[in-house]
Coordinates of C-alpha atoms and ligand atoms in Angstrom, one line a residue:
Chain N
M1 CA 14.9 20.4 20.6
N2 CA 11.6 19.3 22.0
D3 CA 10.3 19.9 18.4
Q4 CA 13.0 17.2 17.2
A5 CA 12.5 14.9 20.0
Q6 CA 8.5 14.9 19.2
R7 CA 9.1 14.6 15.6
L8 CA 11.8 12.0 15.7
A9 CA 11.6 9.9 19.2
G10 CA 10.6 6.3 18.6
R11 CA 10.9 6.1 14.8
L12 CA 13.3 4.1 12.7
L13 CA 14.1 5.8 9.5
L14 CA 15.8 6.0 6.5
H15 CA 18.2 9.0 6.0
E16 CA 15.8 10.5 3.4
E17 CA 12.8 10.0 5.9
L18 CA 14.5 12.1 8.6
Q19 CA 14.4 15.4 6.6
L20 CA 17.5 16.8 8.4
S21 CA 19.9 19.0 6.9
E22 CA 23.4 17.5 6.7
P23 CA 24.9 19.6 9.5
E24 CA 22.0 19.0 11.7
M25 CA 22.6 15.1 11.0
T26 CA 26.5 15.2 11.8
H27 CA 25.6 17.1 14.8
Y28 CA 23.1 14.8 16.1
L29 CA 25.1 11.7 15.2
A30 CA 28.2 13.1 17.0
T31 CA 26.5 13.9 20.0
N32 CA 24.6 10.7 20.0
K33 CA 21.1 12.0 19.8
L34 CA 20.7 10.0 16.7
T35 CA 22.0 6.5 16.5
A36 CA 22.6 4.5 13.3
L37 CA 21.7 0.7 13.5
S38 CA 22.7 -1.6 11.0
P39 CA 19.6 -2.4 8.7
F40 CA 20.3 -6.3 8.6
L41 CA 20.9 -8.4 11.6
K42 CA 23.1 -11.4 10.8
N43 CA 22.2 -14.5 12.2
F44 CA 24.2 -17.6 11.5
L45 CA 24.1 -17.9 7.8
S46 CA 20.8 -16.0 7.6
L47 CA 19.8 -12.3 7.1
Q48 CA 17.1 -10.5 8.9
C49 CA 15.5 -7.0 7.9
R50 CA 15.5 -4.6 10.7
R51 CA 12.9 -2.8 9.7
C52 CA 10.0 -5.5 8.7
G53 CA 11.7 -8.4 10.3
N54 CA 11.8 -10.5 7.0
K55 CA 14.0 -13.7 6.9
Q56 CA 13.2 -15.2 3.9
R57 CA 15.7 -15.7 1.4
H58 CA 13.7 -15.2 -1.7
L59 CA 12.5 -11.6 -0.4
F60 CA 16.0 -10.2 -0.4
G61 CA 17.7 -9.0 -3.6
E62 CA 21.1 -8.3 -4.5
M63 CA 22.1 -5.3 -6.3
P64 CA 25.5 -3.6 -7.7
C65 CA 25.2 -0.5 -5.6
S66 CA 26.6 2.9 -7.3
N67 CA 27.1 4.5 -3.9
C68 CA 29.4 1.9 -2.1
K69 CA 30.5 0.1 -5.5
K70 CA 29.9 -3.1 -3.9
T71 CA 26.9 -5.8 -4.8
H72 CA 25.2 -6.2 -1.7
A73 CA 21.6 -7.0 -0.4
Y74 CA 18.5 -5.3 -0.1
C75 CA 15.0 -6.0 1.4
R76 CA 12.3 -6.8 -1.2
K77 CA 9.7 -7.3 1.5
C78 CA 9.3 -3.8 2.9
I79 CA 10.6 -2.1 -0.5
N80 CA 7.4 0.2 -0.6
M81 CA 8.3 2.0 2.2
G82 CA 11.8 3.0 0.7
R83 CA 14.4 0.5 -0.1
V84 CA 16.6 -0.9 3.0
M85 CA 19.9 -2.0 2.0
A86 CA 23.2 -3.0 3.4
C87 CA 25.1 0.3 3.1
T88 CA 21.9 2.4 4.5
P89 CA 21.4 2.6 8.1
L90 CA 18.0 3.0 9.8
Y91 CA 18.4 6.0 12.3
W92 CA 16.8 6.0 15.8
W93 CA 16.5 8.9 18.2
T94 CA 18.6 8.4 21.3
G95 CA 18.3 12.2 22.4
P96 CA 16.0 13.7 25.1
K97 CA 12.5 12.1 25.5
P98 CA 9.9 14.6 23.9
V99 CA 7.7 16.6 26.4
W100 CA 3.9 16.7 25.3
P101 CA 1.8 19.6 26.3
Q102 CA 0.3 19.3 29.9
L103 CA -3.2 19.1 29.9
A104 CA -5.3 19.1 32.8
H105 CA -8.5 18.0 30.8
P106 CA -7.7 16.8 27.3
M107 CA -11.0 15.0 26.8
V108 CA -13.9 17.3 25.7
W109 CA -16.1 14.5 24.9
S110 CA -19.0 14.4 27.0
G111 CA -21.3 11.6 25.7
Q112 CA -22.8 8.8 27.8
L113 CA -21.5 5.3 28.0
T114 CA -23.9 2.5 28.2
P115 CA -23.3 0.0 31.4
A116 CA -21.8 -2.3 29.2
Q117 CA -19.3 0.2 27.6
Q118 CA -18.5 1.8 31.2
K119 CA -17.5 -1.5 32.5
A120 CA -15.0 -2.1 29.6
S121 CA -13.9 1.5 29.8
N122 CA -13.1 1.0 33.5
C123 CA -11.0 -1.9 33.1
I124 CA -9.1 -0.4 30.3
Y125 CA -8.5 2.7 32.4
H126 CA -7.2 0.3 35.2
A127 CA -5.0 -1.4 33.0
I128 CA -3.2 1.7 32.0
K129 CA -3.0 3.0 35.0
T130 CA -1.4 0.0 36.7
G131 CA 0.7 -0.9 33.7
Q132 CA -1.2 -4.2 33.1
A133 CA 0.8 -6.1 30.1
S134 CA -2.6 -7.0 28.1
L135 CA -6.3 -6.8 28.0
L136 CA -8.6 -8.2 25.4
I137 CA -11.9 -6.3 24.7
H138 CA -14.2 -9.0 22.9
A139 CA -16.8 -6.6 21.6
V140 CA -19.6 -7.2 19.2
C141 CA -19.6 -4.9 15.9
G142 CA -21.6 -1.8 17.2
A143 CA -20.7 -2.0 20.9
G144 CA -19.1 1.5 20.6
K145 CA -15.6 0.6 21.0
T146 CA -14.0 4.0 20.3
E147 CA -15.8 5.6 23.1
M148 CA -14.7 2.9 25.6
L149 CA -11.2 3.9 25.1
F150 CA -11.6 7.5 25.6
E151 CA -11.1 7.3 29.4
G152 CA -8.1 5.2 29.3
I153 CA -6.5 7.6 26.6
A154 CA -7.3 10.7 28.5
F155 CA -5.6 9.4 31.5
A156 CA -2.4 8.4 29.3
L157 CA -2.4 11.6 27.8
K158 CA -2.3 13.3 31.3
S159 CA 0.4 11.1 32.2
Q160 CA 2.8 12.0 29.3
K161 CA 2.4 8.4 27.9
R162 CA 2.6 7.9 24.1
I163 CA -0.6 6.1 22.5
C164 CA -1.1 4.3 19.3
L165 CA -4.2 3.0 18.1
A166 CA -3.1 0.6 15.0
T167 CA -5.8 -0.8 12.7
P168 CA -5.5 -2.9 9.6
R169 CA -7.3 -0.7 7.1
A170 CA -6.7 3.1 5.9
D171 CA -10.4 3.6 5.6
V172 CA -10.8 2.9 9.5
V173 CA -7.9 5.4 10.2
R174 CA -9.8 8.2 7.9
E175 CA -12.9 7.5 9.8
L176 CA -11.5 7.7 13.5
L177 CA -9.2 10.5 13.1
P178 CA -11.9 13.1 13.1
R179 CA -13.9 11.4 15.8
F180 CA -10.6 11.6 18.0
E181 CA -9.8 15.2 17.0
Q182 CA -13.5 15.9 18.3
A183 CA -13.1 14.3 21.6
F184 CA -9.7 15.7 22.6
L185 CA -8.5 19.0 22.6
G186 CA -5.0 20.5 22.3
V187 CA -3.6 17.1 21.8
E188 CA -1.2 16.3 19.1
I189 CA -2.9 13.7 17.1
V190 CA -1.6 12.2 13.9
G191 CA -3.1 9.7 11.2
L192 CA -0.9 7.6 9.3
Y193 CA -1.7 5.4 6.3
G194 CA 0.2 4.2 3.1
G195 CA 0.1 7.4 0.9
N196 CA -1.2 10.1 2.8
G197 CA 2.1 11.9 3.1
A198 CA 1.8 12.5 6.9
H199 CA 4.6 10.3 7.9
Q200 CA 6.9 13.3 8.6
Q201 CA 4.4 14.4 11.6
T202 CA 4.2 12.8 14.7
G203 CA 1.9 13.3 18.0
Q204 CA 1.3 12.0 21.5
L205 CA -1.6 10.1 20.2
T206 CA -1.0 8.3 16.7
I207 CA -3.7 6.7 14.6
A208 CA -2.3 4.4 12.1
T209 CA -2.4 1.3 9.8
T210 CA -0.7 -1.6 11.0
H211 CA 1.9 -1.3 8.2
Q212 CA 3.1 2.3 9.4
L213 CA 4.3 0.9 12.5
L214 CA 7.4 -0.5 10.5
R215 CA 8.8 2.8 10.9
Y216 CA 8.6 2.9 14.9
Q217 CA 10.9 1.4 17.7
H218 CA 10.1 1.4 21.3
A219 CA 7.5 4.5 20.9
F220 CA 4.4 3.8 22.3
D221 CA 3.6 3.2 26.1
V222 CA -0.3 2.3 25.3
M223 CA -0.7 0.0 22.2
I224 CA -4.1 -0.7 21.0
I225 CA -4.7 -3.2 18.3
D226 CA -8.0 -2.9 16.4
E227 CA -9.4 -5.8 14.7
V228 CA -6.3 -8.2 16.0
D229 CA -8.1 -11.3 13.9
A230 CA -8.5 -9.3 10.7
F231 CA -6.4 -9.8 7.5
P232 CA -3.3 -8.9 7.0
Y233 CA -2.5 -8.7 10.7
H234 CA -2.6 -12.5 11.4
A235 CA -1.3 -13.4 7.9
D236 CA 1.8 -11.3 7.7
P237 CA 4.4 -12.1 10.3
S238 CA 6.1 -8.7 9.7
L239 CA 2.8 -6.8 11.4
P240 CA 2.9 -8.4 14.6
Y241 CA 6.9 -8.0 14.5
A242 CA 6.6 -4.3 14.0
T243 CA 3.6 -4.0 16.4
K244 CA 5.8 -5.6 19.4
R245 CA 9.0 -3.4 18.5
A246 CA 6.8 0.0 18.4
Q247 CA 6.0 -0.4 21.8
T248 CA 8.0 0.5 25.3
Q249 CA 9.2 -2.3 27.6
Q250 CA 6.7 -1.4 30.0
A251 CA 3.6 -0.7 27.5
T252 CA 0.0 -1.8 27.9
T253 CA -1.4 -3.4 25.0
I254 CA -5.1 -3.6 24.4
Y255 CA -6.5 -5.9 21.6
L256 CA -9.9 -5.3 20.3
T257 CA -11.8 -7.9 18.7
A258 CA -15.3 -9.1 17.6
T259 CA -14.0 -12.7 17.0
P260 CA -11.0 -14.0 18.8
R261 CA -10.0 -17.2 17.2
E262 CA -6.5 -17.5 18.0
K263 CA -5.5 -19.6 21.2
R264 CA -3.0 -17.0 22.4
L265 CA -5.8 -14.3 22.4
K266 CA -8.1 -16.7 24.6
R267 CA -5.8 -16.9 27.2
L268 CA -5.5 -13.1 27.9
P269 CA -7.6 -11.2 30.5
T270 CA -10.9 -10.6 28.6
I271 CA -13.8 -8.4 28.8
F272 CA -17.0 -9.1 27.0
V273 CA -19.2 -6.4 25.5
P274 CA -21.7 -8.6 24.0
V275 CA -24.4 -6.0 23.8
R276 CA -24.6 -3.1 20.9
Y277 CA -24.6 0.5 22.5
H278 CA -28.2 1.0 21.4
G279 CA -29.0 -2.2 23.4
Y280 CA -30.7 -4.3 20.5
P281 CA -29.4 -7.8 19.6
L282 CA -27.2 -8.4 16.6
P283 CA -29.1 -9.2 13.3
I284 CA -28.8 -13.0 12.9
P285 CA -27.9 -13.9 9.1
Q286 CA -30.2 -15.5 6.9
L287 CA -29.0 -18.4 5.1
K288 CA -30.2 -18.9 1.6
I289 CA -28.9 -22.0 -0.1
V290 CA -28.5 -21.8 -3.7
P291 CA -30.2 -24.8 -5.3
L292 CA -28.5 -27.4 -7.5
F293 CA -28.8 -26.3 -11.3
D294 CA -29.4 -22.8 -10.4
H295 CA -27.5 -21.0 -13.3
S296 CA -28.1 -17.7 -11.8
H297 CA -25.2 -18.2 -9.3
G298 CA -27.3 -17.0 -6.5
L299 CA -29.1 -13.9 -8.1
T300 CA -32.5 -15.6 -8.1
S301 CA -32.3 -15.7 -4.3
L302 CA -31.4 -12.1 -4.4
W303 CA -34.1 -11.0 -6.4
T304 CA -36.7 -13.0 -4.4
W305 CA -35.4 -11.6 -1.1
Y306 CA -35.1 -8.0 -2.3
K307 CA -38.8 -8.1 -3.4
G308 CA -39.8 -8.8 0.3
R309 CA -37.2 -7.2 2.2
T310 CA -38.6 -5.7 5.3
D311 CA -37.7 -2.2 4.9
P312 CA -37.2 -1.0 1.2
N313 CA -35.9 2.4 2.5
R314 CA -32.6 0.9 3.6
Q315 CA -29.4 1.2 1.6
L316 CA -28.0 -2.1 0.3
L317 CA -24.6 -3.4 0.6
I318 CA -23.5 -6.3 -1.6
F319 CA -20.5 -8.3 -0.9
T320 CA -18.6 -10.3 -3.5
A321 CA -15.4 -12.3 -3.0
T322 CA -13.8 -11.0 -6.0
I323 CA -13.1 -7.6 -8.0
K324 CA -14.0 -9.7 -11.1
Q325 CA -17.3 -10.7 -9.8
A326 CA -18.2 -7.2 -8.6
N327 CA -17.4 -6.0 -12.2
Q328 CA -19.7 -8.5 -13.6
L329 CA -22.5 -8.0 -10.9
F330 CA -22.4 -4.2 -11.7
P331 CA -24.4 -4.1 -15.0
V332 CA -26.7 -6.8 -13.9
I333 CA -27.9 -5.1 -10.8
K334 CA -28.2 -1.8 -12.9
R335 CA -30.4 -3.4 -15.4
R336 CA -32.5 -5.1 -12.9
Y337 CA -32.9 -2.0 -10.7
P338 CA -33.0 0.8 -13.1
D339 CA -34.5 3.4 -10.8
Q340 CA -31.9 2.6 -8.0
R341 CA -28.6 4.3 -7.7
V342 CA -26.0 1.6 -7.9
M343 CA -22.0 2.0 -7.7
L344 CA -19.1 -0.4 -7.3
V345 CA -16.2 -0.3 -5.2
H346 CA -13.2 -2.2 -4.4
A347 CA -9.6 -2.1 -3.0
N348 CA -7.7 -1.0 -6.0
D349 CA -10.2 1.8 -6.8
A350 CA -8.9 5.2 -7.0
E351 CA -12.2 6.9 -6.2
R352 CA -13.0 4.6 -3.4
I353 CA -12.8 7.3 -0.7
D354 CA -15.3 9.3 -2.7
K355 CA -17.8 6.7 -3.5
V356 CA -17.9 5.4 0.4
R357 CA -18.6 9.1 1.3
Q358 CA -21.3 9.3 -1.4
F359 CA -23.1 6.1 0.1
R360 CA -22.7 7.4 3.4
D361 CA -24.4 10.8 2.3
K362 CA -27.3 8.7 0.7
Q363 CA -26.5 9.8 -2.7
L364 CA -26.4 5.9 -3.6
D365 CA -28.8 3.1 -2.9
I366 CA -26.7 0.1 -3.7
L367 CA -23.2 -0.3 -3.3
I368 CA -21.4 -3.5 -4.6
T369 CA -18.0 -4.0 -2.7
T370 CA -15.3 -6.6 -2.3
T371 CA -14.3 -7.3 1.6
I372 CA -12.5 -3.9 1.8
L373 CA -15.8 -2.5 3.6
E374 CA -16.2 -5.5 5.8
R375 CA -15.2 -3.8 9.1
G376 CA -14.6 -0.4 10.8
V377 CA -16.6 1.4 8.2
T378 CA -20.3 2.2 9.5
F379 CA -23.5 3.2 7.8
P380 CA -26.5 3.8 9.8
S381 CA -29.2 1.9 8.0
V382 CA -28.5 -1.0 5.4
D383 CA -29.3 -4.3 4.5
V384 CA -26.5 -6.5 3.7
V385 CA -26.1 -9.3 1.2
V386 CA -23.2 -11.8 0.7
L387 CA -23.0 -13.4 -2.6
Q388 CA -20.9 -16.8 -2.8
A389 CA -20.5 -16.7 1.1
D390 CA -18.9 -19.8 1.2
H391 CA -15.8 -18.4 -0.9
H392 CA -12.5 -18.8 1.1
V393 CA -12.1 -14.9 1.3
F394 CA -15.1 -15.1 3.9
D395 CA -13.7 -16.3 6.6
Q396 CA -15.4 -16.3 10.1
A397 CA -14.1 -13.0 10.8
A398 CA -14.8 -11.5 8.1
L399 CA -18.6 -12.8 7.7
V400 CA -18.8 -11.7 11.5
Q401 CA -17.7 -8.1 10.7
I402 CA -20.0 -8.0 7.5
A403 CA -23.1 -9.1 9.4
G404 CA -22.2 -6.6 12.0
R405 CA -22.6 -3.6 9.4
A406 CA -26.4 -4.0 9.8
G407 CA -28.6 -2.3 12.4
R408 CA -25.8 0.0 13.8
D409 CA -28.5 3.1 14.4
P410 CA -30.7 3.1 17.5
K411 CA -33.4 4.8 15.0
D412 CA -33.0 1.3 13.0
P413 CA -31.2 -1.4 15.1
N414 CA -32.5 -4.3 12.6
G415 CA -31.2 -4.8 8.9
D416 CA -31.3 -8.0 7.2
V417 CA -28.2 -9.9 6.5
I418 CA -28.0 -12.4 3.8
F419 CA -25.8 -15.0 3.0
I420 CA -26.0 -16.6 -0.3
Y421 CA -24.0 -19.8 -1.0
S422 CA -24.3 -23.2 -2.5
G423 CA -22.1 -25.3 0.3
K424 CA -22.3 -24.4 3.8
T425 CA -18.3 -23.6 5.0
R426 CA -17.1 -23.8 8.6
A427 CA -16.8 -20.2 8.4
I428 CA -20.7 -19.7 7.9
A429 CA -21.7 -22.1 10.4
H430 CA -19.1 -20.8 13.3
A431 CA -20.0 -17.1 12.3
V432 CA -23.7 -17.7 12.8
R433 CA -22.9 -19.6 16.0
A434 CA -20.8 -16.8 17.4
I435 CA -23.4 -14.3 16.5
K436 CA -26.0 -16.0 18.4
R437 CA -23.8 -16.9 21.6
M438 CA -22.9 -13.1 22.0
N439 CA -26.8 -12.4 21.6
K440 CA -27.4 -15.0 24.3
K441 CA -24.5 -13.5 26.3
A442 CA -26.2 -10.2 26.1
G443 CA -29.5 -11.6 27.7
F444 CA -31.4 -11.7 24.3
Chain K
M1 CA -2.7 -8.3 -18.1
Q2 CA 0.9 -9.4 -19.1
L3 CA 3.9 -8.2 -20.8
H4 CA 3.6 -7.5 -24.4
V5 CA 6.5 -8.5 -26.6
I6 CA 6.9 -6.2 -29.7
E7 CA 6.9 -8.4 -33.0
E8 CA 7.0 -7.7 -36.7
P9 CA 5.9 -5.5 -38.4
T10 CA 7.3 -2.4 -36.7
C11 CA 7.8 1.3 -37.7
D12 CA 11.3 0.8 -39.2
Y13 CA 12.6 3.7 -37.4
C14 CA 11.4 3.7 -33.7
G15 CA 10.7 0.1 -33.4
R16 CA 7.0 0.6 -32.4
N17 CA 4.5 -1.9 -33.3
D18 CA 3.0 -0.5 -36.3
L19 CA 3.1 -0.6 -40.3
G20 CA 5.7 1.2 -42.0
V21 CA 6.8 4.5 -40.5
C22 CA 4.5 5.4 -37.5
N23 CA 2.7 8.7 -36.9
D24 CA 5.1 9.8 -34.2
C25 CA 8.2 9.3 -36.5
N26 CA 6.2 10.9 -39.7
R27 CA 5.8 14.1 -37.6
W28 CA 9.0 14.2 -36.2
R29 CA 12.2 12.4 -37.3
P30 CA 15.1 14.5 -36.6
H31 CA 17.8 14.5 -39.2
M32 CA 18.1 10.6 -38.8
L33 CA 20.5 11.1 -36.0
I34 CA 20.2 7.3 -35.4
N35 CA 20.1 4.5 -37.7
K36 CA 17.2 3.0 -35.9
N37 CA 15.8 1.9 -32.4
R38 CA 14.6 -1.5 -31.6
A39 CA 12.4 -2.4 -28.2
V40 CA 11.4 -5.2 -26.3
Y41 CA 8.2 -4.5 -25.1
R42 CA 5.0 -2.6 -25.8
Y43 CA 4.0 0.0 -22.9
N44 CA 0.9 -1.2 -21.0
P45 CA -0.2 -1.0 -17.4
F46 CA 1.4 -4.1 -16.4
L47 CA 4.7 -3.0 -17.6
K48 CA 4.1 0.4 -16.0
D49 CA 3.7 -1.3 -12.6
L50 CA 6.9 -3.4 -13.3
I51 CA 9.0 -0.4 -14.5
T52 CA 7.6 1.5 -11.2
R53 CA 8.9 -1.3 -9.0
F54 CA 12.1 -1.9 -10.9
K55 CA 13.2 1.8 -11.5
Y56 CA 11.4 4.1 -8.8
R57 CA 11.4 1.5 -6.0
G58 CA 14.8 0.2 -6.7
D59 CA 13.9 -3.6 -7.0
Y60 CA 17.0 -4.4 -9.0
I61 CA 16.7 -8.1 -9.5
L62 CA 13.4 -7.9 -11.5
I63 CA 15.8 -7.3 -14.5
E64 CA 16.7 -11.1 -14.2
A65 CA 13.2 -11.9 -15.1
L66 CA 13.6 -9.9 -18.2
S67 CA 17.1 -10.7 -19.2
L68 CA 16.7 -13.5 -21.4
M69 CA 14.0 -11.6 -23.7
I70 CA 16.0 -8.4 -23.6
K71 CA 19.0 -10.6 -25.3
Q72 CA 17.0 -12.4 -27.6
T73 CA 15.2 -9.5 -28.9
F74 CA 18.5 -7.7 -29.3
I75 CA 20.2 -10.4 -31.0
T76 CA 17.4 -10.6 -33.6
A77 CA 17.2 -7.1 -34.3
Y78 CA 20.7 -6.3 -34.6
S79 CA 22.0 -9.8 -36.2
K80 CA 25.1 -8.4 -37.9
L81 CA 27.1 -6.0 -36.0
P82 CA 30.6 -5.0 -36.3
K83 CA 33.2 -6.3 -34.0
K84 CA 33.8 -2.8 -32.6
T85 CA 30.3 -2.4 -31.1
V86 CA 29.8 -0.5 -27.9
L87 CA 26.6 0.1 -25.7
V88 CA 26.4 3.5 -24.2
P89 CA 24.0 3.5 -21.5
I90 CA 21.7 6.9 -21.0
P91 CA 23.2 8.1 -17.7
L92 CA 21.5 9.4 -14.7
S93 CA 22.4 12.7 -13.0
S94 CA 24.7 12.0 -10.0
K95 CA 21.8 13.1 -7.7
R96 CA 19.6 10.8 -9.1
L97 CA 22.0 7.8 -9.4
Q98 CA 22.7 8.4 -5.6
N99 CA 18.9 8.1 -4.5
R100 CA 18.3 5.0 -6.7
G101 CA 21.8 3.1 -6.3
F102 CA 21.7 1.9 -9.8
N103 CA 21.3 3.1 -13.4
Q104 CA 18.3 1.0 -15.1
A105 CA 20.0 1.6 -18.5
E106 CA 23.0 0.0 -17.4
A107 CA 21.4 -2.8 -15.8
I108 CA 19.7 -3.4 -19.3
A109 CA 23.1 -2.9 -21.0
K110 CA 24.5 -5.6 -18.9
C111 CA 22.1 -8.3 -20.3
L112 CA 23.5 -7.7 -23.5
P113 CA 26.8 -9.5 -25.3
Y114 CA 28.7 -6.3 -25.9
P115 CA 30.9 -4.2 -24.0
T116 CA 29.6 -1.2 -22.0
V117 CA 31.2 2.2 -21.8
Q118 CA 30.2 5.1 -19.8
L119 CA 30.6 8.0 -22.5
L120 CA 28.1 10.4 -21.6
R121 CA 27.0 12.2 -18.4
R122 CA 24.3 14.6 -17.7
T123 CA 24.9 18.2 -17.5
E124 CA 21.6 18.9 -15.4
G125 CA 19.3 17.3 -13.7
E126 CA 16.3 15.3 -15.6
K127 CA 12.9 16.2 -15.1
Q128 CA 11.3 15.4 -18.3
A129 CA 8.4 13.4 -16.8
K130 CA 6.6 16.6 -16.3
K131 CA 7.2 18.4 -19.5
N132 CA 5.0 18.1 -22.6
R133 CA 5.8 16.8 -25.7
K134 CA 7.2 20.1 -27.5
Q135 CA 9.0 21.4 -24.1
R136 CA 10.6 18.0 -24.3
L137 CA 11.8 18.2 -27.8
T138 CA 12.9 21.9 -27.5
M139 CA 14.9 21.9 -24.5
K140 CA 18.5 22.3 -24.3
N141 CA 20.8 19.1 -24.7
P142 CA 21.3 17.8 -21.2
F143 CA 24.3 15.5 -22.3
E144 CA 28.0 16.0 -22.5
L145 CA 30.9 13.5 -23.5
M146 CA 33.1 12.7 -20.7
D147 CA 35.2 10.0 -22.4
Q148 CA 36.5 8.6 -25.7
V149 CA 36.2 5.2 -27.2
D150 CA 37.1 3.2 -30.6
A151 CA 33.9 2.1 -32.0
E152 CA 32.4 1.4 -35.4
L153 CA 28.9 1.2 -34.0
I154 CA 27.4 2.8 -30.9
I155 CA 24.2 1.5 -29.7
L156 CA 22.4 3.7 -26.8
I157 CA 20.7 1.9 -24.2
D158 CA 17.6 3.4 -22.5
D159 CA 14.6 2.1 -20.3
I160 CA 12.1 3.6 -22.5
Y161 CA 11.9 5.4 -25.8
T162 CA 8.6 7.8 -25.7
T163 CA 9.2 11.0 -27.9
G164 CA 12.6 9.9 -28.5
A165 CA 14.1 13.2 -27.3
T166 CA 16.5 11.7 -24.8
I167 CA 17.9 9.2 -27.5
H168 CA 18.4 11.8 -29.9
H169 CA 19.8 14.2 -27.8
A170 CA 22.4 11.7 -26.9
A171 CA 23.0 10.7 -30.5
Q172 CA 23.4 14.5 -31.2
I173 CA 26.6 14.8 -28.6
L174 CA 27.9 11.7 -30.1
K175 CA 27.6 12.8 -33.8
E176 CA 29.3 16.3 -33.0
N177 CA 32.2 14.2 -31.7
G178 CA 32.7 12.3 -34.9
Y179 CA 30.8 9.3 -34.1
R180 CA 28.7 8.5 -37.1
N181 CA 27.3 5.2 -36.8
I182 CA 24.7 5.1 -34.1
S183 CA 21.7 2.8 -33.2
S184 CA 19.5 2.4 -30.1
F185 CA 17.8 -0.2 -28.1
T186 CA 15.2 0.2 -25.2
L187 CA 13.4 -2.0 -23.1
V188 CA 10.0 -0.2 -24.0
R189 CA 8.5 1.5 -26.9
Ligands
LIG501 ZN1 12.4 -5.4 5.0
LIG502 ZN1 25.7 0.3 -1.3
LIG503 ZN1 8.1 5.3 -35.3

């Protein structure tokens, strides 16, 4: 029974996702261990999808259903996770609570925290221990956020609490999972993101893309929301909806961000971590304005900077606003620097995981990328160039994150960050100001 | 990338965009079981995504966006039809129908101005997606007759005509049961 409780507790699943035999299913339903919930909530005249919270009429469709011989609604918003329709209930575990392994010392990580990290770590520990509702960690890129979480998570694990770390990107889940597996021993840890097929497993510690939380309800006692300012979290209302529903009533929510923009966040109890774990300041972006009548679209600025870069041994990340631009740039860069190993990666790239690994393994010198690599993914020693930094995809949060890719390693704490643009946007100005302010706070 | 409507000239047998008889039909044109096939769209990555969303994810209302073009293509390709023309959608196995909640061939048939009759059923599951061309063509006929209809012309309806194996298997069962005048119509060729 505990096996089933561990597997199903806190999840909100379609019939086919339960993976139960018909007799098991009938038994659990008859004994109220499993409860069937109506898939749609009917408010006055309007419909709401229970799984994703969608209320928009145009995101519901109607189909003549061969199973119930009726024409009825289905949700188009969350259809990629399996279709929710009027005649398919969502199932929720109402049986015994899962019991997790009792571990005296789940954390085997023995690294050293910097004083700034230790202070944040203490606050997180305290928040979890006292059941504080929320805490915002405002930390610069490269502050060492993951390690700050370890002590609090270890306490939660020992207290039989369930923890989720939600992040906007699958790349980040892939990067964090092995680090947590190394830091915690004997703990059931599961990493979830679209298409990795692991959604049948569960653990006491879940590392997931925010989208995966659509499959949870009242599951987590500690919810850590990484990059709460990042797209798509603040753009898609179903993500905050699912994040809230995935938590238990007394849950502690810990928000992590490098750029708190929303007023709602600014009102939360906040801990600043303005200094990077290696103690060096954040690289300040250098602004290159594309002159009028420049037909190279900023490439002349790129060539000039490249010739005089401070450390030619660093790898180079070039960010473009669109996939199309990345595709156009790729042959140009290859022709210009024939002795450099150049590669191109974007969101719809099937070989994306492999290419990022090659870059990390230093099998590539220059990686042209769209904003998919703006956050979470770290490389020790890179220079960063943003072409067309005034494009609207580069909002303040994105620019701060992109700049934060440079200087991550104590052996090379600097790195050139170049924004190339023709018209200065608020996002550029605010990003530079935010970076300078954090350096000042850190005492530089 | 967009939808690519098939225009003349087409292969006079399978309706593929081609001059005269296409390579596929030159290689394999089994006993002229059907008069001809006609299709609305050429296969391309955009259509592939659309079909995935419509058929596998089950976003039924996508058919509404295509229905006008489906109807128009049908009327142009089949201009003078006998009064007793009947549409027969290729059936799904009951298990697959239960999973999907609708039969995509039936959804296509509903866009057309003739009555639909469920004349066939599957004797076994459908798994041709994984089979190669030769295996598909030589496999045992997966259909059987489940009803009777008084029709001068039967038009089989399916979503995709790839090798033509499915359509020809269905046509073969109909022929064996005395229906002699058979054509077919698909969304994609
Ligand atoms: Zn939904
Ligand atoms: Zn139904
Ligand atoms: Zn042909």
